[in-house]
mmCIF file of C-alpha atoms and ligand atoms in Angstrom:
data_model
loop_
_atom_site.group_PDB
_atom_site.id
_atom_site.type_symbol
_atom_site.label_atom_id
_atom_site.label_comp_id
_atom_site.label_asym_id
_atom_site.label_seq_id
_atom_site.Cartn_x
_atom_site.Cartn_y
_atom_site.Cartn_z
ATOM 1 C CA UNK N 1 -29.092 -196.152 46.064
ATOM 2 C CA UNK N 2 -31.972 -195.714 43.952
ATOM 3 C CA UNK N 3 -35.578 -196.049 45.455
ATOM 4 C CA UNK N 4 -38.682 -196.830 43.088
ATOM 5 C CA UNK N 5 -42.149 -198.075 43.311
ATOM 6 C CA UNK N 6 -42.121 -201.577 42.028
ATOM 7 C CA UNK N 7 -44.861 -204.252 41.098
ATOM 8 C CA UNK N 8 -48.192 -203.546 43.300
ATOM 9 C CA UNK N 9 -46.718 -200.560 44.573
ATOM 10 C CA UNK N 10 -44.035 -202.240 46.565
ATOM 11 C CA UNK N 11 -40.826 -200.186 47.660
ATOM 12 C CA UNK N 12 -37.955 -201.135 45.713
ATOM 13 C CA UNK N 13 -34.371 -199.950 46.238
ATOM 14 C CA UNK N 14 -31.263 -200.745 44.027
ATOM 15 C CA UNK N 15 -27.744 -199.974 43.301
ATOM 16 C CA UNK N 16 -25.174 -200.958 40.765
ATOM 17 C CA UNK N 17 -25.047 -202.620 37.369
ATOM 18 C CA UNK N 18 -28.405 -202.476 35.484
ATOM 19 C CA UNK N 19 -28.460 -205.867 34.020
ATOM 20 C CA UNK N 20 -27.293 -207.603 37.293
ATOM 21 C CA UNK N 21 -30.108 -205.507 39.335
ATOM 22 C CA UNK N 22 -32.959 -206.748 37.089
ATOM 23 C CA UNK N 23 -31.791 -210.527 37.622
ATOM 24 C CA UNK N 24 -31.782 -209.768 41.453
ATOM 25 C CA UNK N 25 -35.124 -208.227 41.304
ATOM 26 C CA UNK N 26 -36.748 -210.904 39.161
ATOM 27 C CA UNK N 27 -35.230 -213.508 41.730
ATOM 28 C CA UNK N 28 -36.824 -211.515 44.708
ATOM 29 C CA UNK N 29 -40.067 -211.384 42.576
ATOM 30 C CA UNK N 30 -40.608 -215.070 42.418
ATOM 31 C CA UNK N 31 -43.799 -216.421 44.243
ATOM 32 C CA UNK N 32 -45.166 -219.500 42.635
ATOM 33 C CA UNK N 33 -43.607 -222.588 43.756
ATOM 34 C CA UNK N 34 -42.953 -224.733 40.720
ATOM 35 C CA UNK N 35 -43.549 -228.634 40.986
ATOM 36 C CA UNK N 36 -40.209 -229.489 39.447
ATOM 37 C CA UNK N 37 -37.993 -232.356 40.197
ATOM 38 C CA UNK N 38 -37.701 -233.001 43.981
ATOM 39 C CA UNK N 39 -38.014 -229.450 44.993
ATOM 40 C CA UNK N 40 -41.203 -229.704 46.844
ATOM 41 C CA UNK N 41 -40.439 -233.376 47.987
ATOM 42 C CA UNK N 42 -39.540 -232.452 51.814
ATOM 43 C CA UNK N 43 -40.395 -229.527 53.700
ATOM 44 C CA UNK N 44 -37.550 -227.463 54.845
ATOM 45 C CA UNK N 45 -37.918 -223.930 56.472
ATOM 46 C CA UNK N 46 -36.939 -220.804 54.665
ATOM 47 C CA UNK N 47 -35.908 -222.178 51.278
ATOM 48 C CA UNK N 48 -34.803 -220.052 48.573
ATOM 49 C CA UNK N 49 -37.512 -219.895 45.486
ATOM 50 C CA UNK N 50 -36.534 -222.376 42.950
ATOM 51 C CA UNK N 51 -36.968 -220.121 40.098
ATOM 52 C CA UNK N 52 -34.978 -217.707 41.861
ATOM 53 C CA UNK N 53 -31.905 -220.165 42.341
ATOM 54 C CA UNK N 54 -32.336 -220.864 38.626
ATOM 55 C CA UNK N 55 -32.223 -217.249 37.658
ATOM 56 C CA UNK N 56 -29.163 -216.458 39.946
ATOM 57 C CA UNK N 57 -27.348 -219.534 38.876
ATOM 58 C CA UNK N 58 -28.143 -218.931 35.242
ATOM 59 C CA UNK N 59 -26.650 -215.200 35.361
ATOM 60 C CA UNK N 60 -23.835 -215.703 37.778
ATOM 61 C CA UNK N 61 -22.186 -218.802 37.489
ATOM 62 C CA UNK N 62 -19.718 -220.111 35.080
ATOM 63 C CA UNK N 63 -18.388 -223.119 36.842
ATOM 64 C CA UNK N 64 -18.156 -224.826 40.332
ATOM 65 C CA UNK N 65 -21.262 -223.358 42.562
ATOM 66 C CA UNK N 66 -21.624 -223.529 46.509
ATOM 67 C CA UNK N 67 -24.080 -223.092 48.795
ATOM 68 C CA UNK N 68 -22.844 -222.777 52.332
ATOM 69 C CA UNK N 69 -26.281 -222.980 54.058
ATOM 70 C CA UNK N 70 -27.462 -225.172 51.627
ATOM 71 C CA UNK N 71 -30.906 -226.096 53.762
ATOM 72 C CA UNK N 72 -32.713 -228.368 51.660
ATOM 73 C CA UNK N 73 -30.526 -228.038 48.440
ATOM 74 C CA UNK N 74 -32.602 -225.747 46.383
ATOM 75 C CA UNK N 75 -29.435 -223.988 44.885
ATOM 76 C CA UNK N 76 -27.804 -227.303 44.665
ATOM 77 C CA UNK N 77 -30.752 -228.885 42.456
ATOM 78 C CA UNK N 78 -30.657 -225.685 40.093
ATOM 79 C CA UNK N 79 -26.827 -225.825 39.684
ATOM 80 C CA UNK N 80 -26.471 -229.388 38.979
ATOM 81 C CA UNK N 81 -29.017 -229.157 36.586
ATOM 82 C CA UNK N 82 -27.394 -226.353 34.888
ATOM 83 C CA UNK N 83 -24.360 -228.846 34.464
ATOM 84 C CA UNK N 84 -22.160 -227.355 37.043
ATOM 85 C CA UNK N 85 -19.972 -229.143 39.699
ATOM 86 C CA UNK N 86 -22.005 -228.394 42.691
ATOM 87 C CA UNK N 87 -21.016 -228.309 46.658
ATOM 88 C CA UNK N 88 -23.278 -227.928 49.838
ATOM 89 C CA UNK N 89 -22.464 -227.163 53.336
ATOM 90 C CA UNK N 90 -24.812 -227.047 56.340
ATOM 91 C CA UNK N 91 -24.476 -227.690 59.954
ATOM 92 C CA UNK N 92 -27.916 -229.674 60.031
ATOM 93 C CA UNK N 93 -28.004 -233.346 59.281
ATOM 94 C CA UNK N 94 -31.569 -233.200 58.212
ATOM 95 C CA UNK N 95 -30.660 -230.251 55.543
ATOM 96 C CA UNK N 96 -27.723 -232.730 54.290
ATOM 97 C CA UNK N 97 -29.989 -235.643 54.130
ATOM 98 C CA UNK N 98 -32.700 -233.685 52.259
ATOM 99 C CA UNK N 99 -30.265 -232.040 49.752
ATOM 100 C CA UNK N 100 -28.596 -235.097 49.143
ATOM 101 C CA UNK N 101 -31.912 -237.138 48.218
ATOM 102 C CA UNK N 102 -33.112 -233.879 45.986
ATOM 103 C CA UNK N 103 -29.896 -233.782 44.068
ATOM 104 C CA UNK N 104 -29.537 -237.405 43.265
ATOM 105 C CA UNK N 105 -29.715 -239.078 39.954
ATOM 106 C CA UNK N 106 -30.177 -242.813 40.725
ATOM 107 C CA UNK N 107 -30.148 -244.996 37.779
ATOM 108 C CA UNK N 108 -33.371 -247.518 37.302
ATOM 109 C CA UNK N 109 -31.874 -250.264 38.982
ATOM 110 C CA UNK N 110 -31.138 -248.379 42.038
ATOM 111 C CA UNK N 111 -34.583 -246.845 41.856
ATOM 112 C CA UNK N 112 -36.160 -250.252 41.319
ATOM 113 C CA UNK N 113 -34.310 -251.587 44.312
ATOM 114 C CA UNK N 114 -35.310 -248.715 46.454
ATOM 115 C CA UNK N 115 -39.202 -249.350 45.683
ATOM 116 C CA UNK N 116 -38.968 -252.900 46.119
ATOM 117 C CA UNK N 117 -37.441 -252.552 49.435
ATOM 118 C CA UNK N 118 -40.067 -249.829 50.543
ATOM 119 C CA UNK N 119 -42.950 -252.165 49.283
ATOM 120 C CA UNK N 120 -41.471 -254.957 51.700
ATOM 121 C CA UNK N 121 -41.021 -252.709 54.587
ATOM 122 C CA UNK N 122 -44.322 -251.148 54.068
ATOM 123 C CA UNK N 123 -45.949 -254.582 54.404
ATOM 124 C CA UNK N 124 -43.935 -255.657 57.323
ATOM 125 C CA UNK N 125 -44.995 -252.454 59.113
ATOM 126 C CA UNK N 126 -48.619 -252.924 58.407
ATOM 127 C CA UNK N 127 -48.447 -256.305 59.934
ATOM 128 C CA UNK N 128 -46.239 -255.468 62.885
ATOM 129 C CA UNK N 129 -47.647 -255.437 66.516
ATOM 130 C CA UNK N 130 -45.299 -255.504 69.347
ATOM 131 C CA UNK N 131 -42.463 -253.264 67.980
ATOM 132 C CA UNK N 132 -41.283 -250.759 69.799
ATOM 133 C CA UNK N 133 -38.194 -248.119 69.686
ATOM 134 C CA UNK N 134 -35.442 -248.567 72.434
ATOM 135 C CA UNK N 135 -37.038 -247.251 75.674
ATOM 136 C CA UNK N 136 -35.308 -244.067 75.677
ATOM 137 C CA UNK N 137 -36.478 -243.095 72.627
ATOM 138 C CA UNK N 138 -40.047 -244.364 72.703
ATOM 139 C CA UNK N 139 -40.195 -242.391 75.990
ATOM 140 C CA UNK N 140 -39.631 -238.952 74.155
ATOM 141 C CA UNK N 141 -41.731 -239.770 71.347
ATOM 142 C CA UNK N 142 -44.761 -241.034 73.043
ATOM 143 C CA UNK N 143 -45.946 -237.376 73.533
ATOM 144 C CA UNK N 144 -45.876 -237.147 69.517
ATOM 145 C CA UNK N 145 -47.154 -240.236 68.172
ATOM 146 C CA UNK N 146 -50.219 -242.752 68.632
ATOM 147 C CA UNK N 147 -48.671 -246.020 69.808
ATOM 148 C CA UNK N 148 -49.832 -247.879 66.457
ATOM 149 C CA UNK N 149 -47.952 -245.150 64.384
ATOM 150 C CA UNK N 150 -44.957 -245.480 66.334
ATOM 151 C CA UNK N 151 -44.942 -249.053 65.940
ATOM 152 C CA UNK N 152 -45.139 -248.743 62.004
ATOM 153 C CA UNK N 153 -42.186 -246.017 62.015
ATOM 154 C CA UNK N 154 -39.868 -248.067 63.784
ATOM 155 C CA UNK N 155 -40.433 -251.114 61.626
ATOM 156 C CA UNK N 156 -39.531 -248.747 58.847
ATOM 157 C CA UNK N 157 -36.604 -247.236 60.479
ATOM 158 C CA UNK N 158 -35.114 -250.607 61.558
ATOM 159 C CA UNK N 159 -35.526 -251.765 57.792
ATOM 160 C CA UNK N 160 -33.994 -248.372 56.350
ATOM 161 C CA UNK N 161 -31.308 -248.496 58.802
ATOM 162 C CA UNK N 162 -30.103 -252.011 58.057
ATOM 163 C CA UNK N 163 -29.756 -251.057 53.952
ATOM 164 C CA UNK N 164 -26.154 -251.421 53.292
ATOM 165 C CA UNK N 165 -26.207 -250.021 49.624
ATOM 166 C CA UNK N 166 -25.816 -246.140 50.261
ATOM 167 C CA UNK N 167 -27.624 -244.607 47.385
ATOM 168 C CA UNK N 168 -30.693 -246.654 48.138
ATOM 169 C CA UNK N 169 -30.633 -245.819 51.840
ATOM 170 C CA UNK N 170 -30.224 -242.143 51.180
ATOM 171 C CA UNK N 171 -33.458 -242.287 49.163
ATOM 172 C CA UNK N 172 -35.411 -244.366 51.967
ATOM 173 C CA UNK N 173 -34.240 -242.171 54.523
ATOM 174 C CA UNK N 174 -35.254 -239.109 53.201
ATOM 175 C CA UNK N 175 -38.818 -240.587 52.540
ATOM 176 C CA UNK N 176 -38.968 -241.680 56.089
ATOM 177 C CA UNK N 177 -37.803 -238.147 57.162
ATOM 178 C CA UNK N 178 -40.578 -236.401 55.065
ATOM 179 C CA UNK N 179 -43.317 -238.248 56.969
ATOM 180 C CA UNK N 180 -42.020 -237.631 60.452
ATOM 181 C CA UNK N 181 -44.048 -234.470 61.185
ATOM 182 C CA UNK N 182 -47.262 -235.211 59.065
ATOM 183 C CA UNK N 183 -47.705 -238.598 61.124
ATOM 184 C CA UNK N 184 -46.934 -237.098 64.693
ATOM 185 C CA UNK N 185 -48.914 -234.454 66.898
ATOM 186 C CA UNK N 186 -46.482 -231.808 66.038
ATOM 187 C CA UNK N 187 -48.502 -229.071 64.177
ATOM 188 C CA UNK N 188 -46.121 -228.365 61.353
ATOM 189 C CA UNK N 189 -42.233 -228.138 61.010
ATOM 190 C CA UNK N 190 -42.059 -224.755 62.424
ATOM 191 C CA UNK N 191 -44.579 -224.969 64.995
ATOM 192 C CA UNK N 192 -43.905 -227.283 67.957
ATOM 193 C CA UNK N 193 -47.709 -226.884 69.131
ATOM 194 C CA UNK N 194 -49.319 -230.462 69.792
ATOM 195 C CA UNK N 195 -52.390 -231.232 67.855
ATOM 196 C CA UNK N 196 -53.735 -234.640 68.624
ATOM 197 C CA UNK N 197 -55.580 -236.579 65.625
ATOM 198 C CA UNK N 198 -56.669 -240.058 64.697
ATOM 199 C CA UNK N 199 -54.325 -241.746 61.918
ATOM 200 C CA UNK N 200 -56.036 -245.243 60.991
ATOM 201 C CA UNK N 201 -53.841 -248.373 61.299
ATOM 202 C CA UNK N 202 -51.366 -248.569 58.247
ATOM 203 C CA UNK N 203 -51.355 -244.820 57.338
ATOM 204 C CA UNK N 204 -47.686 -244.217 58.128
ATOM 205 C CA UNK N 205 -46.572 -247.292 56.441
ATOM 206 C CA UNK N 206 -48.799 -246.358 53.190
ATOM 207 C CA UNK N 207 -47.592 -242.868 53.217
ATOM 208 C CA UNK N 208 -43.908 -244.032 53.335
ATOM 209 C CA UNK N 209 -44.690 -246.011 50.369
ATOM 210 C CA UNK N 210 -46.311 -243.266 48.668
ATOM 211 C CA UNK N 211 -43.147 -241.113 49.228
ATOM 212 C CA UNK N 212 -40.758 -243.372 47.942
ATOM 213 C CA UNK N 213 -42.732 -243.816 44.760
ATOM 214 C CA UNK N 214 -42.981 -239.950 44.507
ATOM 215 C CA UNK N 215 -39.358 -239.302 44.972
ATOM 216 C CA UNK N 216 -38.515 -242.125 42.203
ATOM 217 C CA UNK N 217 -40.829 -240.088 39.792
ATOM 218 C CA UNK N 218 -39.128 -236.716 40.604
ATOM 219 C CA UNK N 219 -35.568 -238.077 40.547
ATOM 220 C CA UNK N 220 -36.460 -239.770 37.067
ATOM 221 C CA UNK N 221 -37.390 -236.146 35.643
ATOM 222 C CA UNK N 222 -34.330 -234.635 37.369
ATOM 223 C CA UNK N 223 -31.869 -237.360 35.698
ATOM 224 C CA UNK N 224 -33.233 -236.535 32.372
ATOM 225 C CA UNK N 225 -32.647 -232.906 32.891
ATOM 226 C CA UNK N 226 -29.020 -233.017 34.185
ATOM 227 C CA UNK N 227 -26.501 -232.894 31.589
ATOM 228 C CA UNK N 228 -24.571 -236.084 30.975
ATOM 229 C CA UNK N 229 -21.084 -236.239 32.915
ATOM 230 C CA UNK N 230 -22.253 -233.717 35.623
ATOM 231 C CA UNK N 231 -20.501 -234.789 38.759
ATOM 232 C CA UNK N 232 -22.590 -235.968 41.709
ATOM 233 C CA UNK N 233 -23.279 -232.920 44.087
ATOM 234 C CA UNK N 234 -20.799 -233.100 47.213
ATOM 235 C CA UNK N 235 -22.869 -232.285 50.497
ATOM 236 C CA UNK N 236 -21.514 -232.414 53.820
ATOM 237 C CA UNK N 237 -22.232 -231.330 57.299
ATOM 238 C CA UNK N 238 -19.986 -228.520 58.027
ATOM 239 C CA UNK N 239 -19.776 -224.705 58.965
ATOM 240 C CA UNK N 240 -20.114 -221.828 56.561
ATOM 241 C CA UNK N 241 -17.333 -220.178 58.368
ATOM 242 C CA UNK N 242 -14.893 -222.907 57.665
ATOM 243 C CA UNK N 243 -15.706 -223.340 53.859
ATOM 244 C CA UNK N 244 -12.975 -225.885 52.286
ATOM 245 C CA UNK N 245 -10.864 -224.440 49.361
ATOM 246 C CA UNK N 246 -10.568 -227.703 47.381
ATOM 247 C CA UNK N 247 -11.945 -226.070 44.065
ATOM 248 C CA UNK N 248 -11.994 -222.545 43.186
ATOM 249 C CA UNK N 249 -15.649 -221.448 43.239
ATOM 250 C CA UNK N 250 -17.148 -219.497 40.329
ATOM 251 C CA UNK N 251 -20.302 -218.708 42.292
ATOM 252 C CA UNK N 252 -20.968 -218.954 46.129
ATOM 253 C CA UNK N 253 -25.098 -218.527 46.109
ATOM 254 C CA UNK N 254 -26.616 -218.719 49.423
ATOM 255 C CA UNK N 255 -29.546 -217.562 51.413
ATOM 256 C CA UNK N 256 -28.123 -217.498 55.260
ATOM 257 C CA UNK N 257 -30.503 -217.630 58.067
ATOM 258 C CA UNK N 258 -32.217 -214.454 58.538
ATOM 259 C CA UNK N 259 -31.152 -213.229 62.120
ATOM 260 C CA UNK N 260 -33.750 -213.754 64.994
ATOM 261 C CA UNK N 261 -36.173 -215.680 62.716
ATOM 262 C CA UNK N 262 -35.706 -219.149 63.101
ATOM 263 C CA UNK N 263 -34.121 -221.716 65.572
ATOM 264 C CA UNK N 264 -33.042 -224.392 63.290
ATOM 265 C CA UNK N 265 -31.851 -226.903 65.982
ATOM 266 C CA UNK N 266 -35.035 -227.605 67.729
ATOM 267 C CA UNK N 267 -37.057 -227.547 64.497
ATOM 268 C CA UNK N 268 -35.660 -230.956 63.703
ATOM 269 C CA UNK N 269 -36.212 -232.484 67.229
ATOM 270 C CA UNK N 270 -38.376 -235.313 65.918
ATOM 271 C CA UNK N 271 -36.230 -236.029 63.217
ATOM 272 C CA UNK N 272 -33.215 -235.966 65.302
ATOM 273 C CA UNK N 273 -34.919 -238.770 67.942
ATOM 274 C CA UNK N 274 -35.814 -241.314 65.015
ATOM 275 C CA UNK N 275 -32.621 -240.870 62.882
ATOM 276 C CA UNK N 276 -30.319 -240.711 65.638
ATOM 277 C CA UNK N 277 -28.805 -237.499 64.173
ATOM 278 C CA UNK N 278 -25.799 -235.813 66.175
ATOM 279 C CA UNK N 279 -27.296 -232.030 66.007
ATOM 280 C CA UNK N 280 -24.597 -230.704 68.076
ATOM 281 C CA UNK N 281 -23.027 -228.659 65.430
ATOM 282 C CA UNK N 282 -26.451 -226.736 65.427
ATOM 283 C CA UNK N 283 -25.578 -225.230 68.516
ATOM 284 C CA UNK N 284 -23.179 -223.322 66.466
ATOM 285 C CA UNK N 285 -26.068 -222.056 64.015
ATOM 286 C CA UNK N 286 -25.698 -218.254 62.957
ATOM 287 C CA UNK N 287 -28.482 -215.787 63.560
ATOM 288 C CA UNK N 288 -30.714 -218.255 65.645
ATOM 289 C CA UNK N 289 -33.917 -216.435 67.237
ATOM 290 C CA UNK N 290 -32.839 -217.967 70.746
ATOM 291 C CA UNK N 291 -29.606 -215.812 70.724
ATOM 292 C CA UNK N 292 -32.135 -212.612 70.912
ATOM 293 C CA UNK N 293 -33.532 -213.843 74.095
ATOM 294 C CA UNK N 294 -30.241 -213.461 76.030
ATOM 295 C CA UNK N 295 -29.906 -209.592 74.815
ATOM 296 C CA UNK N 296 -30.617 -208.058 71.577
ATOM 297 C CA UNK N 297 -27.346 -205.873 71.200
ATOM 298 C CA UNK N 298 -24.908 -208.755 71.876
ATOM 299 C CA UNK N 299 -26.964 -211.080 69.661
ATOM 300 C CA UNK N 300 -26.951 -208.287 66.631
ATOM 301 C CA UNK N 301 -22.913 -208.021 67.383
ATOM 302 C CA UNK N 302 -22.371 -211.764 67.078
ATOM 303 C CA UNK N 303 -24.619 -212.115 63.882
ATOM 304 C CA UNK N 304 -22.586 -209.228 62.455
ATOM 305 C CA UNK N 305 -19.583 -211.003 63.411
ATOM 306 C CA UNK N 306 -20.270 -214.355 62.050
ATOM 307 C CA UNK N 307 -21.277 -212.979 58.945
ATOM 308 C CA UNK N 308 -18.128 -211.241 58.527
ATOM 309 C CA UNK N 309 -16.179 -214.447 59.055
ATOM 310 C CA UNK N 310 -18.499 -216.566 56.751
ATOM 311 C CA UNK N 311 -18.145 -213.953 54.092
ATOM 312 C CA UNK N 312 -14.310 -213.848 54.281
ATOM 313 C CA UNK N 313 -14.369 -217.920 54.315
ATOM 314 C CA UNK N 314 -16.381 -217.659 51.070
ATOM 315 C CA UNK N 315 -14.382 -215.061 49.471
ATOM 316 C CA UNK N 316 -11.052 -217.214 50.100
ATOM 317 C CA UNK N 317 -12.638 -220.201 48.264
ATOM 318 C CA UNK N 318 -13.739 -218.173 45.572
ATOM 319 C CA UNK N 319 -11.785 -217.839 42.095
ATOM 320 C CA UNK N 320 -10.655 -214.637 40.712
ATOM 321 C CA UNK N 321 -13.599 -213.192 39.097
ATOM 322 C CA UNK N 322 -15.981 -215.267 41.080
ATOM 323 C CA UNK N 323 -19.114 -214.135 42.281
ATOM 324 C CA UNK N 324 -21.019 -214.292 45.763
ATOM 325 C CA UNK N 325 -24.874 -213.804 45.756
ATOM 326 C CA UNK N 326 -26.669 -213.408 48.698
ATOM 327 C CA UNK N 327 -30.421 -213.343 49.603
ATOM 328 C CA UNK N 328 -31.407 -212.493 53.220
ATOM 329 C CA UNK N 329 -34.183 -210.664 54.784
ATOM 330 C CA UNK N 330 -34.123 -208.144 57.825
ATOM 331 C CA UNK N 331 -34.694 -209.968 60.901
ATOM 332 C CA UNK N 332 -37.932 -209.098 63.074
ATOM 333 C CA UNK N 333 -36.774 -209.270 66.650
ATOM 334 C CA UNK N 334 -38.643 -208.720 69.621
ATOM 335 C CA UNK N 335 -36.626 -205.909 70.188
ATOM 336 C CA UNK N 336 -36.798 -204.515 66.776
ATOM 337 C CA UNK N 337 -35.995 -204.795 63.461
ATOM 338 C CA UNK N 338 -32.485 -206.357 62.538
ATOM 339 C CA UNK N 339 -31.171 -204.658 59.496
ATOM 340 C CA UNK N 340 -29.135 -207.050 57.161
ATOM 341 C CA UNK N 341 -28.151 -204.910 53.918
ATOM 342 C CA UNK N 342 -25.504 -202.710 55.389
ATOM 343 C CA UNK N 343 -23.781 -205.534 57.555
ATOM 344 C CA UNK N 344 -23.799 -207.984 54.790
ATOM 345 C CA UNK N 345 -22.264 -205.405 52.283
ATOM 346 C CA UNK N 346 -19.747 -204.300 54.756
ATOM 347 C CA UNK N 347 -18.915 -207.941 55.355
ATOM 348 C CA UNK N 348 -18.307 -208.290 51.801
ATOM 349 C CA UNK N 349 -16.149 -205.220 51.439
ATOM 350 C CA UNK N 350 -14.079 -206.229 54.261
ATOM 351 C CA UNK N 351 -13.299 -209.705 52.630
ATOM 352 C CA UNK N 352 -12.113 -207.806 49.620
ATOM 353 C CA UNK N 353 -15.153 -208.384 47.441
ATOM 354 C CA UNK N 354 -16.778 -205.498 45.265
ATOM 355 C CA UNK N 355 -20.623 -204.850 44.855
ATOM 356 C CA UNK N 356 -21.892 -205.713 41.422
ATOM 357 C CA UNK N 357 -25.486 -204.983 42.260
ATOM 358 C CA UNK N 358 -28.286 -204.856 44.860
ATOM 359 C CA UNK N 359 -31.870 -205.177 45.153
ATOM 360 C CA UNK N 360 -34.208 -204.651 48.058
ATOM 361 C CA UNK N 361 -37.945 -205.339 48.348
ATOM 362 C CA UNK N 362 -40.284 -204.348 51.092
ATOM 363 C CA UNK N 363 -42.552 -207.154 52.088
ATOM 364 C CA UNK N 364 -45.402 -205.586 54.162
ATOM 365 C CA UNK N 365 -46.948 -208.092 56.739
ATOM 366 C CA UNK N 366 -50.565 -206.694 56.923
ATOM 367 C CA UNK N 367 -51.766 -209.196 59.483
ATOM 368 C CA UNK N 368 -49.152 -208.091 62.202
ATOM 369 C CA UNK N 369 -49.141 -204.637 61.022
ATOM 370 C CA UNK N 370 -45.398 -204.669 60.082
ATOM 371 C CA UNK N 371 -42.925 -205.747 57.315
ATOM 372 C CA UNK N 372 -39.463 -206.194 56.222
ATOM 373 C CA UNK N 373 -36.934 -205.599 53.561
ATOM 374 C CA UNK N 374 -35.718 -208.515 51.533
ATOM 375 C CA UNK N 375 -32.278 -208.189 49.783
ATOM 376 C CA UNK N 376 -30.495 -209.823 46.993
ATOM 377 C CA UNK N 377 -26.659 -208.886 46.733
ATOM 378 C CA UNK N 378 -23.854 -209.767 44.148
ATOM 379 C CA UNK N 379 -20.329 -209.092 44.631
ATOM 380 C CA UNK N 380 -17.387 -209.984 42.597
ATOM 381 C CA UNK N 381 -13.934 -210.917 43.654
ATOM 382 C CA UNK N 382 -11.187 -208.977 41.754
ATOM 383 C CA UNK N 383 -9.195 -210.720 39.185
HETATM 384 C C1 SAM S 401 -32.422 -220.009 55.414
HETATM 385 S S1 SAM S 401 -31.784 -221.898 55.723
HETATM 386 C C2 SAM S 401 -31.297 -222.065 54.137
HETATM 387 C C3 SAM S 401 -32.370 -222.628 52.865
HETATM 388 C C4 SAM S 401 -31.987 -222.867 51.700
HETATM 389 N N1 SAM S 401 -31.463 -221.836 51.100
HETATM 390 C C5 SAM S 401 -33.091 -223.653 51.135
HETATM 391 O O1 SAM S 401 -33.267 -223.182 49.862
HETATM 392 O O2 SAM S 401 -33.418 -224.559 51.463
HETATM 393 C C6 SAM S 401 -30.438 -221.681 56.478
HETATM 394 C C7 SAM S 401 -29.419 -222.875 56.798
HETATM 395 O O3 SAM S 401 -28.538 -222.387 57.505
HETATM 396 C C8 SAM S 401 -28.001 -223.566 58.383
HETATM 397 N N2 SAM S 401 -26.941 -222.870 58.892
HETATM 398 C C9 SAM S 401 -26.855 -222.072 60.090
HETATM 399 N N3 SAM S 401 -25.779 -222.055 60.819
HETATM 400 C C10 SAM S 401 -24.943 -222.362 59.953
HETATM 401 C C11 SAM S 401 -23.373 -222.280 59.720
HETATM 402 N N4 SAM S 401 -22.702 -221.841 60.753
HETATM 403 N N5 SAM S 401 -22.818 -222.992 58.757
HETATM 404 C C12 SAM S 401 -23.657 -223.879 57.915
HETATM 405 N N6 SAM S 401 -25.031 -223.820 58.070
HETATM 406 C C13 SAM S 401 -25.691 -223.153 58.887
HETATM 407 C C14 SAM S 401 -29.209 -223.981 58.897
HETATM 408 O O4 SAM S 401 -28.970 -225.249 59.468
HETATM 409 C C15 SAM S 401 -30.276 -223.698 57.742
HETATM 410 O O5 SAM S 401 -30.370 -225.028 57.057
#
């Protein structure tokens, strides 16, 4: 392991093949989020950086690409734009919905129908008065929405779920999902703090319409970028520890949950209620912060064992000569730092993969007087 001083005096540790190290370091170095395609369309916590995904796909892929913790689909957007067959898995229905919409390349008639349904629903929502979600749902949501906002959202929701043409419904649902936190009293996706504010009548409906048009513009430019003949991305709800082995993968590129960092399950509470998502799969999420509340040692052991399981599952699905690239940060648990470099490397070795290169960058958190390492590791399956 080499230790050097990186940009701005940051600590950097590297190992392995120099060319791969340079790519991994460049991937860890991305800060500015580009306004490219539908990357920025819908918030999704802890996304990999789009330019990092682009660099890593460009260097390590030569055929089918999978992200088994695909989240909002950043890796998938880039893999498809590079012309590769693209696959995604995630336990979260919100993630799958967002990733499907972001990787879509609808034709012009589909986009036109989507826009025209959105226009009609917006008008209906603005005119509506006595509409309410089913009572059980309304009771839960009453804490989070002003009554007139709830009426508008319910009209939109009813209209969207009635759309039978799937490609159109996928886009409308993603646009609807994208406004559910902004129109609520929830502070943000990652903070469940309640902040009451005034939204004039019609705001939610107009915002929905705006988001549909925005998605249409973003996907039009994406469609122009995806090479002709590239298959649609195949994204479904599933567990990274049980990766299907239908297609030998040239690259598994992923940013798994950082241990003790988020609870993805409660983050999507509002979306689950509105869209009737079955989030039970997320009870099995890897590395969730809540696991650390019941005991740090057991949570750490469970995370390491889950890491072994998903890595072995990825290795089985890879083609000989295929690569696994993992971007992961150390966890900051209440009881201390959860180191991720060693366990990630050990899991890959246990799965029979050889290390090509690794790069780690220290990210100081001056505000909290702490910091954490972030790592990018590349492995190869023997031929
Ligand atoms: C760090 S996020 C991935 C973000 C993604 N790279 C992006 O750019 O949006 C981790 C994801 O892992 C998912 N997840 C957690 N445990 C999982 C499991 N066992 N199988 C599949 N997905 C899982 C969570 O739902 C979350 O979406």
